[in-house]
Coordinates of C-alpha atoms (C1' of nucleotides) in Angstrom, one line a residue:
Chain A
X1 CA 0.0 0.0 0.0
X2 CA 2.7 2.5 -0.2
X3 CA 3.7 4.5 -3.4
X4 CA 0.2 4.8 -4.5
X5 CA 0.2 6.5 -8.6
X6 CA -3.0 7.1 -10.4
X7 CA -1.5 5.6 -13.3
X8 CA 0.5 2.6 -12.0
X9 CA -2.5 0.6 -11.7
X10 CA -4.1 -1.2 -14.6
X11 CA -8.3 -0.7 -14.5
X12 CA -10.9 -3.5 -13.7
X13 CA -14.1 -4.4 -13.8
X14 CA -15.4 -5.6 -10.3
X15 CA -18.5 -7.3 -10.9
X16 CA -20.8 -9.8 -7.9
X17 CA -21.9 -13.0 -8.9
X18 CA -24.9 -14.6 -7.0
X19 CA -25.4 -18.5 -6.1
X20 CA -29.0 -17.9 -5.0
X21 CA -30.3 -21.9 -3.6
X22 CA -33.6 -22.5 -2.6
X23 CA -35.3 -25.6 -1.5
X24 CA -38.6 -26.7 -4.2
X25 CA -40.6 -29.6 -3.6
X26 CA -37.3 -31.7 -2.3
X27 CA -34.8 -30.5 -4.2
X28 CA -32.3 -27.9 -3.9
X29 CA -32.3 -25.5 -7.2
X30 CA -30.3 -22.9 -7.7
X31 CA -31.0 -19.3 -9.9
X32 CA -29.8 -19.1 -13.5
X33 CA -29.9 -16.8 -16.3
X34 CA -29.8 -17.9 -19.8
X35 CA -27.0 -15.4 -21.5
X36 CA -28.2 -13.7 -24.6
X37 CA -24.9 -12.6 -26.1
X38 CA -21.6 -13.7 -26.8
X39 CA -19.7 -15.2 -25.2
X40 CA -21.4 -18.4 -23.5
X41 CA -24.5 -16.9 -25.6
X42 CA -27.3 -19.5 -24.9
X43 CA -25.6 -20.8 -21.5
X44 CA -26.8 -20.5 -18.1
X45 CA -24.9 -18.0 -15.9
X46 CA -25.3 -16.8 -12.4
X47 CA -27.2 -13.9 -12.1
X48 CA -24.8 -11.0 -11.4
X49 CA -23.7 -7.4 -12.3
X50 CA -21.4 -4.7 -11.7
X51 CA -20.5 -3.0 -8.4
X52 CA -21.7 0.4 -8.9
X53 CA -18.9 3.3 -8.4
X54 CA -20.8 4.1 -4.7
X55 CA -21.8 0.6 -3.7
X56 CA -19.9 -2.1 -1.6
X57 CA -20.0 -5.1 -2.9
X58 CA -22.6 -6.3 -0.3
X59 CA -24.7 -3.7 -1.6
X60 CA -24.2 -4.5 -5.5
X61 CA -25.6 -8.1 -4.5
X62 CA -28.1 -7.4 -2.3
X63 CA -29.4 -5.3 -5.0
X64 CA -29.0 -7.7 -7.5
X65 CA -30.7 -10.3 -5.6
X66 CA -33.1 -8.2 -5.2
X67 CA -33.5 -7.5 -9.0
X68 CA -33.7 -10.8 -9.6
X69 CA -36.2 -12.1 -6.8
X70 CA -37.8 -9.5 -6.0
X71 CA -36.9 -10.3 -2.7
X72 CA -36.0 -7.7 -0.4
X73 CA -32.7 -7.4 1.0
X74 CA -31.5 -7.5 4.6
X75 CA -28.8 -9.6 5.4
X76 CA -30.0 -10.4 8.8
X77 CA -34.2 -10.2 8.8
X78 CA -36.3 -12.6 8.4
X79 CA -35.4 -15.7 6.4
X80 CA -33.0 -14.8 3.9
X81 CA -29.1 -14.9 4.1
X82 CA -26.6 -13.4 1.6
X83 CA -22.9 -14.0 2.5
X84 CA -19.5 -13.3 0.8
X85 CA -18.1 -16.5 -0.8
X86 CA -14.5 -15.3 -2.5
X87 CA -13.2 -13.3 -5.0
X88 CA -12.0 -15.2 -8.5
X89 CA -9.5 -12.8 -10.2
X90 CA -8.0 -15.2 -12.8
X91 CA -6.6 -12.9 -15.7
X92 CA -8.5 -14.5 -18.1
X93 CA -11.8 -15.5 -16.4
X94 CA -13.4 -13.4 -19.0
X95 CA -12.3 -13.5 -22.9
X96 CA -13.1 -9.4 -23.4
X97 CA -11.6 -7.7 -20.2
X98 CA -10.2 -8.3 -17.0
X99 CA -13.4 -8.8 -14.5
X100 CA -12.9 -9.5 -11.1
X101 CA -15.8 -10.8 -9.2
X102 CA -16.9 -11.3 -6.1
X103 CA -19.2 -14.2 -5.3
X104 CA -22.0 -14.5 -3.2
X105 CA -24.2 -17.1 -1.8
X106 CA -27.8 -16.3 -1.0
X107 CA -30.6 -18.4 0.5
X108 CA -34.2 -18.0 0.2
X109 CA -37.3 -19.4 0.9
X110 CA -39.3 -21.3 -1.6
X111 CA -41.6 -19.8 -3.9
X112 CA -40.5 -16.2 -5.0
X113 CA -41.6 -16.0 -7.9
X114 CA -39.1 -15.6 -11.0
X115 CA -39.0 -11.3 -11.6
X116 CA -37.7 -11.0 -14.5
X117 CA -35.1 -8.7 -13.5
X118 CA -34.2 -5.4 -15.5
X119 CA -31.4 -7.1 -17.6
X120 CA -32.2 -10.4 -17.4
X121 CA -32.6 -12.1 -20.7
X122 CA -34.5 -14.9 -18.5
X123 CA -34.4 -16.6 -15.0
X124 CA -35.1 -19.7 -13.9
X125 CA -35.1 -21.9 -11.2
X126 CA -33.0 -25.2 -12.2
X127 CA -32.2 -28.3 -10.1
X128 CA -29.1 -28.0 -8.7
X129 CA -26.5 -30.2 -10.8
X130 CA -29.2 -30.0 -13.9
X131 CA -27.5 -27.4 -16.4
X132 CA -24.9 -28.8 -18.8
X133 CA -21.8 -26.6 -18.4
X134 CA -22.1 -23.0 -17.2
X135 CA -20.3 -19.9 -18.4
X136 CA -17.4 -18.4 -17.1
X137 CA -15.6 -20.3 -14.1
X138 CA -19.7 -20.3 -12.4
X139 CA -19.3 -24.2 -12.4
X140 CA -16.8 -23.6 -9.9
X141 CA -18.2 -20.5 -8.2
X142 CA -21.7 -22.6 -7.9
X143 CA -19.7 -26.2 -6.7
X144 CA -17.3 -23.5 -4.4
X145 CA -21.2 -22.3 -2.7
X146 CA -22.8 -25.7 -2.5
X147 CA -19.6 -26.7 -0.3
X148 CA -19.7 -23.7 2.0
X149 CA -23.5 -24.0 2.4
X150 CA -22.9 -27.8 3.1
X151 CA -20.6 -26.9 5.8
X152 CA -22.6 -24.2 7.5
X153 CA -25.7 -26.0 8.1
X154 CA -23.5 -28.3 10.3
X155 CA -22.1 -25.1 12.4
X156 CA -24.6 -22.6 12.2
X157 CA -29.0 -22.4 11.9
X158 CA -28.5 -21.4 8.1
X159 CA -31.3 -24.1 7.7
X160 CA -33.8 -21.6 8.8
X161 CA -33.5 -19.2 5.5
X162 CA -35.2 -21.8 3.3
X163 CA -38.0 -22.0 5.2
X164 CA -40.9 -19.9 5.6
X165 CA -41.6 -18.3 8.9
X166 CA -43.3 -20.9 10.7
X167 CA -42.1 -24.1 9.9
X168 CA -42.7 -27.8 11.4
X169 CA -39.6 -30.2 12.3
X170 CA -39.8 -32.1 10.0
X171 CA -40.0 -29.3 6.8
X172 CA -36.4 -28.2 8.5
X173 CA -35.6 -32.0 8.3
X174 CA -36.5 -32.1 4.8
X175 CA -34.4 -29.2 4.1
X176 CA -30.9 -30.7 5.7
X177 CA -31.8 -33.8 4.1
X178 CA -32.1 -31.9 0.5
X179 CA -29.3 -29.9 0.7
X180 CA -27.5 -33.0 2.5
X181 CA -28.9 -35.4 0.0
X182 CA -28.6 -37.8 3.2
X183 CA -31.2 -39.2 5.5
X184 CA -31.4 -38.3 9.1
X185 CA -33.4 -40.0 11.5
X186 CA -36.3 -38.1 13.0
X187 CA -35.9 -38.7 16.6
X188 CA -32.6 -37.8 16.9
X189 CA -32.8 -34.8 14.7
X190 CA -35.8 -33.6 16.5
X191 CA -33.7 -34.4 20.3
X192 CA -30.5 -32.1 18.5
X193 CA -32.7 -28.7 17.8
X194 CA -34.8 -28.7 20.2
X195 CA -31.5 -29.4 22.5
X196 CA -29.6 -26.5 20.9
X197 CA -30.7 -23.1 22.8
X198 CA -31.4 -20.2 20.6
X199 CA -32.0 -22.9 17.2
X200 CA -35.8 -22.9 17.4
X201 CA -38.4 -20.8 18.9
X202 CA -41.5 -22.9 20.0
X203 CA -45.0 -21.3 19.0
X204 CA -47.5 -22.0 21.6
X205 CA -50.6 -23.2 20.8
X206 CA -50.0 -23.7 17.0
X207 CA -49.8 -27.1 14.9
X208 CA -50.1 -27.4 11.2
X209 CA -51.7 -30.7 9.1
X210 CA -48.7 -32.1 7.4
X211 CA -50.4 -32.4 4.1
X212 CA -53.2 -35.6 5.0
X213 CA -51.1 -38.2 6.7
X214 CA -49.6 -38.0 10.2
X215 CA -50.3 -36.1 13.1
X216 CA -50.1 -32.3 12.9
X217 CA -47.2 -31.2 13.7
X218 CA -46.1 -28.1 16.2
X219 CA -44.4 -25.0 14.5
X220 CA -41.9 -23.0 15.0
X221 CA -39.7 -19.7 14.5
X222 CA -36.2 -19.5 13.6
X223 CA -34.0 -18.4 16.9
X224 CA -32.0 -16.1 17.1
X225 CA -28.9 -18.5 17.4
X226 CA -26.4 -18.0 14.5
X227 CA -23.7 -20.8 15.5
X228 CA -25.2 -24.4 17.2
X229 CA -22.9 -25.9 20.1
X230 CA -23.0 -28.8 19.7
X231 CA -23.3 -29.1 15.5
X232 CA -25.1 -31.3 13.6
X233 CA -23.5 -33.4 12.5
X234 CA -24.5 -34.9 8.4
X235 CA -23.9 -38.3 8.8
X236 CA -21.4 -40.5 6.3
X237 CA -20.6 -37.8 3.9
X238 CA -17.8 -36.8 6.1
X239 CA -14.4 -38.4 4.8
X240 CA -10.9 -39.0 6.4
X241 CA -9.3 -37.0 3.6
X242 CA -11.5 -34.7 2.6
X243 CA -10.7 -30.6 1.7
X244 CA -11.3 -28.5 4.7
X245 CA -12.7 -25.6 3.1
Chain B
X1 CA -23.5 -10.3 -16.2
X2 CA -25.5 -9.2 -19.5
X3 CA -25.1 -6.2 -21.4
X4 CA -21.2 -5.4 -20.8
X5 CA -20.3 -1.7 -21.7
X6 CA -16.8 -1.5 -21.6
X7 CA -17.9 2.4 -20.8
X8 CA -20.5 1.7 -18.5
X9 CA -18.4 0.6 -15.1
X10 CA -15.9 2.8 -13.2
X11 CA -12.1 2.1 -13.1
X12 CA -11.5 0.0 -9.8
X13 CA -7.9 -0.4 -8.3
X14 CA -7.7 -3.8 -6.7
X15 CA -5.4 -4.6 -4.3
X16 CA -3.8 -7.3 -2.0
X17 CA -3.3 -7.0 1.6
X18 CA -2.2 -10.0 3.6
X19 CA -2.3 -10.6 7.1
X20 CA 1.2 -12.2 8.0
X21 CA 1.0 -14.7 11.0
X22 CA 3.5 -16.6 13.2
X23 CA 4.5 -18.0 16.8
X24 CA 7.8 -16.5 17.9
X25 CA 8.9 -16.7 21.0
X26 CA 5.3 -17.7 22.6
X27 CA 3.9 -15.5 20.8
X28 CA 1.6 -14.6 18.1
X29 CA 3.5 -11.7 15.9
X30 CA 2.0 -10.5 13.0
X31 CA 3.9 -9.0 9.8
X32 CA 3.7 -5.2 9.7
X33 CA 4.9 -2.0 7.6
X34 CA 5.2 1.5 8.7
X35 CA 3.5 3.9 6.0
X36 CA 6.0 6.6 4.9
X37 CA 3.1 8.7 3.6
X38 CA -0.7 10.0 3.8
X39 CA -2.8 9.0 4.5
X40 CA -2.6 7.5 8.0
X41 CA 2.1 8.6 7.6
X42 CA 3.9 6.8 10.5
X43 CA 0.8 4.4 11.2
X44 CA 1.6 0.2 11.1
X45 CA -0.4 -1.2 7.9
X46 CA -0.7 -4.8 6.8
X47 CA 1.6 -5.7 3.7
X48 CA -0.1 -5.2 0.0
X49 CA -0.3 -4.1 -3.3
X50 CA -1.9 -3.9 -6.4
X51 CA -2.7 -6.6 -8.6
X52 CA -1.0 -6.3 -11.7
X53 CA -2.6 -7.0 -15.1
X54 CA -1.9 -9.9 -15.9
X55 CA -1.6 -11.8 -12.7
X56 CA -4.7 -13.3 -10.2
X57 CA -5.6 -12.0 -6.0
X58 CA -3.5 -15.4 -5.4
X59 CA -0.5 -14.4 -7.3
X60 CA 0.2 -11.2 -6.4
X61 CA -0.3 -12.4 -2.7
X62 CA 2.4 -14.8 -3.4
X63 CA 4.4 -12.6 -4.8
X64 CA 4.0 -10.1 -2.5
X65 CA 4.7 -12.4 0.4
X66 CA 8.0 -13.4 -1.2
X67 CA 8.8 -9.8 -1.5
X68 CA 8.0 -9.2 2.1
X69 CA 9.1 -12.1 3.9
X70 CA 12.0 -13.2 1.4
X71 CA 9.9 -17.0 1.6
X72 CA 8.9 -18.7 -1.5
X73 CA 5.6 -18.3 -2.6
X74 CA 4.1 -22.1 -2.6
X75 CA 0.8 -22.7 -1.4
X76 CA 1.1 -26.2 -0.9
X77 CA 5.0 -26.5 -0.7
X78 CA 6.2 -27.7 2.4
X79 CA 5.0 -25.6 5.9
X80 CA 3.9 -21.9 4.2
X81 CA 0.0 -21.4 3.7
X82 CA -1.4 -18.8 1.8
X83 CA -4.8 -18.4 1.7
X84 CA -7.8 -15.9 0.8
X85 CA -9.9 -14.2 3.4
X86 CA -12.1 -12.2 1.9
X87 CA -12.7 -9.2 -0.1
X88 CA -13.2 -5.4 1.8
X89 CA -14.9 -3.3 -1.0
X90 CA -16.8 0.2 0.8
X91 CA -16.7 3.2 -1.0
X92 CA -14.4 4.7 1.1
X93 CA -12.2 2.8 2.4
X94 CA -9.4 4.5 1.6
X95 CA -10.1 8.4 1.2
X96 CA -8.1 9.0 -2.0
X97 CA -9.7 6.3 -4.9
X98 CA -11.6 3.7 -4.8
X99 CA -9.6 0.7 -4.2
X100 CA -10.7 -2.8 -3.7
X101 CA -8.8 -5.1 -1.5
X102 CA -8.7 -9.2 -1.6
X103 CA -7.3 -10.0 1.9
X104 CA -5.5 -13.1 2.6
X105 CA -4.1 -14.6 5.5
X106 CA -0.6 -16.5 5.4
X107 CA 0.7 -18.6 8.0
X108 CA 5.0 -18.9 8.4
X109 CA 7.2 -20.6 10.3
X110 CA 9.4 -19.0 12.8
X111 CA 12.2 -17.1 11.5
X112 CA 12.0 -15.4 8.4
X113 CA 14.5 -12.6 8.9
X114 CA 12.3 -9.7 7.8
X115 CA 13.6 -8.4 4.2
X116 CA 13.2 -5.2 3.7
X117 CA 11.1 -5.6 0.4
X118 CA 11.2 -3.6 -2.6
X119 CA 8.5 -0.7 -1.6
X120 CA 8.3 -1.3 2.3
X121 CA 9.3 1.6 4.1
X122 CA 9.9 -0.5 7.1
X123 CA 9.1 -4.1 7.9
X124 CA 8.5 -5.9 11.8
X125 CA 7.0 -8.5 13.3
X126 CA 4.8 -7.2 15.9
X127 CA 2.9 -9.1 18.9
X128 CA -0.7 -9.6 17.7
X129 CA -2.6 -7.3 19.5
X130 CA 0.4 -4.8 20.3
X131 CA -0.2 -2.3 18.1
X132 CA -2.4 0.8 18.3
X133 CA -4.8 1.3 15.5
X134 CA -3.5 -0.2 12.3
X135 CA -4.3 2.2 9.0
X136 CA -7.3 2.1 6.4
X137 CA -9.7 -0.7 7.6
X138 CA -6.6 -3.0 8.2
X139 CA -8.0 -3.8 12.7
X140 CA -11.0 -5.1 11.1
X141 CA -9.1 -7.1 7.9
X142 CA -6.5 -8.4 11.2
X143 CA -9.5 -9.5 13.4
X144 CA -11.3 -11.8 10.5
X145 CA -7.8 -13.4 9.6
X146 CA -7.1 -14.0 13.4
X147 CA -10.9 -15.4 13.9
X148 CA -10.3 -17.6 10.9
X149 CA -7.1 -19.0 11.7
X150 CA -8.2 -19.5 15.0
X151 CA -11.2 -21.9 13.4
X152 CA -9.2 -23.5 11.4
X153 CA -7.3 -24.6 13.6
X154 CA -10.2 -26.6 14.7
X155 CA -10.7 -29.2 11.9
X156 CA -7.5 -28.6 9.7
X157 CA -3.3 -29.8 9.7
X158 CA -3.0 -26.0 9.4
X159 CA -0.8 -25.3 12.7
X160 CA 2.0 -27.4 11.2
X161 CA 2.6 -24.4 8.7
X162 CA 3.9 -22.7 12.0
X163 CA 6.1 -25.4 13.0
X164 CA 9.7 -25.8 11.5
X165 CA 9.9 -28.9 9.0
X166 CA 10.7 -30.9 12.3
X167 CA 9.0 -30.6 15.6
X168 CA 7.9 -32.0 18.7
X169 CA 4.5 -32.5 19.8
X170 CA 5.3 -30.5 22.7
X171 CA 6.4 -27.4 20.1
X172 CA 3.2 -28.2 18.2
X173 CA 0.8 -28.0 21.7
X174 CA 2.5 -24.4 22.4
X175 CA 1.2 -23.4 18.8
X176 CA -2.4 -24.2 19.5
X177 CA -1.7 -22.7 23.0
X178 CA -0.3 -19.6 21.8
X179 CA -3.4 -19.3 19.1
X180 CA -5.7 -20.1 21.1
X181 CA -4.5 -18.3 24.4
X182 CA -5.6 -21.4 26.2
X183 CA -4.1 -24.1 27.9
X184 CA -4.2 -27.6 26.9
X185 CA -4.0 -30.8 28.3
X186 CA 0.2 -32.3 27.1
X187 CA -1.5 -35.9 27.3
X188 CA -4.9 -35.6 25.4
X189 CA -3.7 -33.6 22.8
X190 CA -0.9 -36.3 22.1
X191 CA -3.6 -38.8 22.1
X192 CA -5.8 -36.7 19.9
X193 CA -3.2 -35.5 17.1
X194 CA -1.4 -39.3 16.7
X195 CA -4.9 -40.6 16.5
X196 CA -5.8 -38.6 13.7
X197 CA -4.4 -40.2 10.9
X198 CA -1.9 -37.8 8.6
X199 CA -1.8 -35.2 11.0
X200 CA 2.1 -36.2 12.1
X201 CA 4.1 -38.5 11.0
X202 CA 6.6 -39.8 13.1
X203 CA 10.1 -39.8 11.8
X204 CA 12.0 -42.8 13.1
X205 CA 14.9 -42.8 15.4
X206 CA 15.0 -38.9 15.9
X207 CA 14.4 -37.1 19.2
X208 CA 15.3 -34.0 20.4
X209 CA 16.4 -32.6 23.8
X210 CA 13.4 -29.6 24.9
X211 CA 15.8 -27.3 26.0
X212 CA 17.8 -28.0 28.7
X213 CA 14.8 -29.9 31.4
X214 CA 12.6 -32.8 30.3
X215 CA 12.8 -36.1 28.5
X216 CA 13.6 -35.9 24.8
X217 CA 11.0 -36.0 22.7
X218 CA 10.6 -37.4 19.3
X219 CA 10.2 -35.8 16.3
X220 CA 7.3 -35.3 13.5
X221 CA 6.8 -34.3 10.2
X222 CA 3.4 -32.6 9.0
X223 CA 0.9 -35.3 7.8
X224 CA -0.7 -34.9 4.3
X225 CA -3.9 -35.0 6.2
X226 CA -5.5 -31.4 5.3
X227 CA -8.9 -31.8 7.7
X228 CA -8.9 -33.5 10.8
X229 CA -11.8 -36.0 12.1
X230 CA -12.6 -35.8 14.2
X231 CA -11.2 -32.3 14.9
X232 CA -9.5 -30.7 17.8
X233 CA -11.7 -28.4 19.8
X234 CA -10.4 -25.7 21.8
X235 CA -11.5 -25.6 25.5
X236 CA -14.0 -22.8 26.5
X237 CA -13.2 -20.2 24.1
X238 CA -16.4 -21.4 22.7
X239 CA -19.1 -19.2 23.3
X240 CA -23.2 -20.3 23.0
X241 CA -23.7 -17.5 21.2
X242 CA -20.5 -16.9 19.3
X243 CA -21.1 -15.4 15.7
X244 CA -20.7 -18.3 13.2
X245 CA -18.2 -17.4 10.7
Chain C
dT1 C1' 17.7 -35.8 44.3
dC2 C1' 14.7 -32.6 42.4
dA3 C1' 12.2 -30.1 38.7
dA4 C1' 10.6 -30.4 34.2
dA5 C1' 8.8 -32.3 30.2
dA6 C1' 7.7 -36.8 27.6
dG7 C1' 4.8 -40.4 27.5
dT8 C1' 1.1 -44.2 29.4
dG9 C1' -3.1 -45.6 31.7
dT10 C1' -7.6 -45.2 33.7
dT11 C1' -12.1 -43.5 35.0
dA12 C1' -16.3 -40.7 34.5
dC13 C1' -19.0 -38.2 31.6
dT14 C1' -21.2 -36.4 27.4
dG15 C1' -23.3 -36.6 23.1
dA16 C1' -24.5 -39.5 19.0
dT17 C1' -26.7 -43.6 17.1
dA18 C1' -30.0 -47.0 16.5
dC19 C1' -34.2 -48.7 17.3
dA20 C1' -38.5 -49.8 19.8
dC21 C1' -42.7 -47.8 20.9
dC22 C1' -47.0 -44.7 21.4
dC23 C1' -50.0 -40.8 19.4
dA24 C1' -53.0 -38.6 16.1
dT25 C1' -54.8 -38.0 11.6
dG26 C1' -56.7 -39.2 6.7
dG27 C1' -58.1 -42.7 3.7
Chain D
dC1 C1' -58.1 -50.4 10.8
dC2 C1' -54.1 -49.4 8.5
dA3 C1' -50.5 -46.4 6.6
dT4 C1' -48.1 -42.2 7.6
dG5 C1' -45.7 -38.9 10.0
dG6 C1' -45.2 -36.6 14.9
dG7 C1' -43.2 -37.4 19.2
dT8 C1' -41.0 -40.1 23.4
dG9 C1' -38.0 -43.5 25.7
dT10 C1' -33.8 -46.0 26.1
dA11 C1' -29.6 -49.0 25.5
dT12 C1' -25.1 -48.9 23.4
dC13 C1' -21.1 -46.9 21.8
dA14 C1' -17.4 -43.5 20.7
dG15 C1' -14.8 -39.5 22.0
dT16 C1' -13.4 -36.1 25.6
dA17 C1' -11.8 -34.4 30.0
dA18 C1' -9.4 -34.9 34.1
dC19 C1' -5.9 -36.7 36.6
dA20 C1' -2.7 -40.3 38.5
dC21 C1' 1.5 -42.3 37.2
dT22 C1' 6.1 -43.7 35.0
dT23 C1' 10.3 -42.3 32.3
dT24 C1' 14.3 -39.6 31.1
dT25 C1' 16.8 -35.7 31.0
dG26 C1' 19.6 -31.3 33.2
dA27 C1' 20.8 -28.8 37.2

DNA sequence: TCAAAAGTGTTACTGATACACCCATGG
DNA sequence: CCATGGGTGTATCAGTAACACTTTTGA
């Protein structure tokens, strides 16, 4: 940081990228836009954009986001999380200029309705692994924000932002096992959040038919815990040598 | 990402600061450079500098860190980790352009004489914590490496990159000690880091005298092992309500 | 012979897993 | 009355924490 000169430097493009997930009828899809020019013209692309000369990049995505979603943006209300991934700055991530970008990942609830956003050619929710190839280095960026989401709904009550805002055990079940693709048993998962202070909010008298079958089940809010001592665990996917990050 | 304008964005410097760790003397020091200029003349900043053309965040880290530290750059390479944090991108963070920053943490072993690099007015490792309020947003960019480090420490090899290419498990406890500012337990943690297969590997007849009192102890290498299972919790440090990431 | 650090053993406790079992509802 | 999902109880097992104990060195 010392020696600054106007000149010295060589000018980029900062642009965010979004990995926007949501959980739809048991399976986690993720927010695509189909690219209408060259290059990747045709592809699927993470919805993104530019960082705007008085924006943060926090702000540039949250906007975008909300572009695309129509979905408000508040990194901290209710139900919806938008968090820094990385930054990819390969030279020649992009064949025109040099674009750096920094990546989000965003969860929502279920069923916001595709907005087609100002420059969107066209959005869509897709299955999550679906789409041939994307464009750009967003295979990576999208595999990069699967992992970290992975990881944080063993650490943290993430789990909670693809829910609506009452919810029954076993829809927040359903969601880890989704985004887990694993199967957890019921009992235990039910004995781990109600066990974990600050995970769920209990709400009193309430109890919600769980579509025909069963009995109804009790809801609940999400709590105001962010990190879960101790974490759940996801069961076999964890191997001996696996990446840490 | 649609419509591009090559007109249409403004001209962002990016930069690279890096947050320097390692153990010295029981302590954790941090890598530091006195500005010689405004803003913030005679304040301690982390180590950085711009990006250059035609080179990534994670190059010009390296390269920096060679330039500061004399070390090779290496992310992999035998005990040296490099590694991104994230990216600090309000409008003004530093009062004269508008400069991006992609921070990084790096991890080094004990004694890399401090080489005065190219640019750096002056070098020094400084206790963590020592000095007073570091230049641009740099406290804030030193708090999220330390908290990362810290976590990583959990469920990752990493505190072998602080550990010379020999070492006892006795040297490797005062790391984690020294991290952590906590005290551990010598005969559970040897239990806990030769049960974890690749964390150490032992290297066969060596041993080495502690300094004067004590048994020898025998020596290790660092493990290929990257993540550890199960990992290696710290004692109370953890806090119910501790923020996640 | 004493202090210090390496290294081994043992016990108590906590949390996870697996599975059996009862409850309430719709078909 | 049966299938389905909610909800409770409980035995077993693995991993951790705490601490006693032996070994080997320098002073």
């Amino acid at each position: 940081m010392q020696g600054y000169d106007k000149y010295a430097f060589e000018p980029f493009a900062v642009t965010v990228d979004l990995a926007v997930f949501t959980v739809r009828a048991g399976r986690l899809h993720v927010l695509l836009v189909e690219r209408g020019q060259e290059p990747y013209a045709g592809q699927w692309a993470l919805p993104g954009g530019f960082v705007l000369p008085d924006e943060s990049a926090e702000t540039a995505a949250g906007r975008e986001l909300a572009e695309e979603t129509g979905l408000a943006d508040s990194t901290g209300s209710a139900g919806l999380h938008l968090e820094q991934l990385r930054t990819y700055s390969e030279p020649d991530r992009d064949p025109r200029m040099r674009v750096v970008s920094v990546a989000f990942a965003a969860l929502v609830p279920d069923p916001p309705a595709v907005h087609a956003g100002s420059d969107a050619a066209r959005a869509e929710w897709l299955p999550y692994g679906t789409p041939g190839p994307l464009a750009f280095d967003h295979d990576r960026i999208l595999a990069d924000a699967h992992d970290r989401v992975c990881a944080k709904f063993e650490y943290t009550g993430l789990a909670t932002a693809f829910c609506p805002p009452e919810f029954t055990l076993g829809e927040l079940r359903q969601v880890y096992e989704t985004v887990w693709a694993a199967e957890l048993d019921p009992a235990n998962f039910r004995r781990k959040v109600l066990g974990t202070t600050g995970f769920v909010e209990a709400i009193p008298g309430a109890a919600r038919l769980t579509g025909g079958r069963g009995k109804p089940a009790a809801l609940y809010r999400a709590g105001p815990a962010t990190s879960l001592h101790p974490p759940l665990l996801r069961p076999t996917t964890v191997s001996p040598e696996g990446k840490p990050s």
